[in-house]
């Protein structure tokens, strides 16, 4: 065929059948076509290759030298296309790939760390890149394939991505072990009197969900530290008399911190995993997502 843009795979299948069967009738039966339809495809093949390809004989058709030269390449092309269209089986024990996950500082601690530990047990050769979320370029990164998965809140997830809820998070109040206020449940007055450290997703913010809850009842607290890194904030709280309201999953297994319920209801939030359509049906990435769901979705 002189122009690859005009290649019709059905014509290649017809040529392959004609070469095998040496009969227009039998080739048509093999491809579930009518004899006129097969004859029409033979005409198109002759035009495309600028060669008769087959000449009539008493027992059917005889291939020309050009048709015989095409026999092996055509079978190879059709076989390679069949491989492309065959679903790929994913074996986590032998798979080698790089998985790039973007997440907030919270999600890296609460989700990515336990997920990576389990992933290494089941798929030891998969490399993982844990990256911060860049809101401005997030969708483009997923579209290009630079990211395969992102962990974030539904409100921050681009609307045209696939997404699935992992869990709902709740807030608790933490302070260092041995803090004077750790001996009994916090009252609202004491909570507002004590100095607080606040984890700020965007950095530099001194108000959050807790302050919104307090404002609704006409109260406020003393936020004396705003920090973008949860690790830094937890270390400071562990070494000072600052207290902090944080997502429960971040602190429930940390040593050196005492955890209490907040003295007023603070609205939690939902964490989702999101991914682009380009990776939606990929067998390897589907397996990765299913592992994530297995670990964190409980209902």
Short mmCIF file of N, CA and C in Angstrom, two decimals, residues 32-33 78 129 132 136 142 146 187 215 224 274 279:
data_model
loop_
_atom_site.label_atom_id
_atom_site.label_comp_id
_atom_site.label_asym_id
_atom_site.label_seq_id
_atom_site.Cartn_x
_atom_site.Cartn_y
_atom_site.Cartn_z
N UNK A 32 -16.67 -14.55 7.27
CA UNK A 32 -18.12 -14.30 7.41
C UNK A 32 -18.58 -13.15 6.52
N UNK A 33 -18.11 -13.18 5.28
CA UNK A 33 -18.50 -12.17 4.29
C UNK A 33 -19.23 -12.84 3.14
N UNK A 78 -0.51 -8.84 11.26
CA UNK A 78 -1.77 -9.24 11.90
C UNK A 78 -1.53 -9.85 13.28
N UNK A 129 7.50 7.26 43.26
CA UNK A 129 7.87 8.66 43.47
C UNK A 129 6.71 9.36 44.17
N UNK A 132 4.75 16.37 45.85
CA UNK A 132 3.75 17.33 46.34
C UNK A 132 2.75 17.67 45.24
N UNK A 136 -1.76 24.09 40.02
CA UNK A 136 -1.85 24.73 38.70
C UNK A 136 -1.58 23.76 37.56
N UNK A 142 -1.31 14.72 35.01
CA UNK A 142 -2.05 13.47 34.86
C UNK A 142 -2.30 13.16 33.39
N UNK A 146 2.70 12.05 33.61
CA UNK A 146 3.76 12.31 34.59
C UNK A 146 3.32 11.85 35.98
N UNK A 187 -11.81 21.37 78.58
CA UNK A 187 -13.04 22.17 78.51
C UNK A 187 -12.88 23.17 77.37
N UNK A 215 -16.02 30.22 65.65
CA UNK A 215 -16.68 31.48 65.28
C UNK A 215 -18.20 31.33 65.30
N UNK A 224 -0.71 30.40 67.63
CA UNK A 224 0.58 31.07 67.74
C UNK A 224 1.61 30.56 66.74
N UNK A 274 -7.65 10.02 42.89
CA UNK A 274 -8.12 10.44 41.57
C UNK A 274 -7.08 10.08 40.52
N UNK A 279 -5.17 6.36 32.11
CA UNK A 279 -4.68 5.22 32.89
C UNK A 279 -5.81 4.38 33.47
#
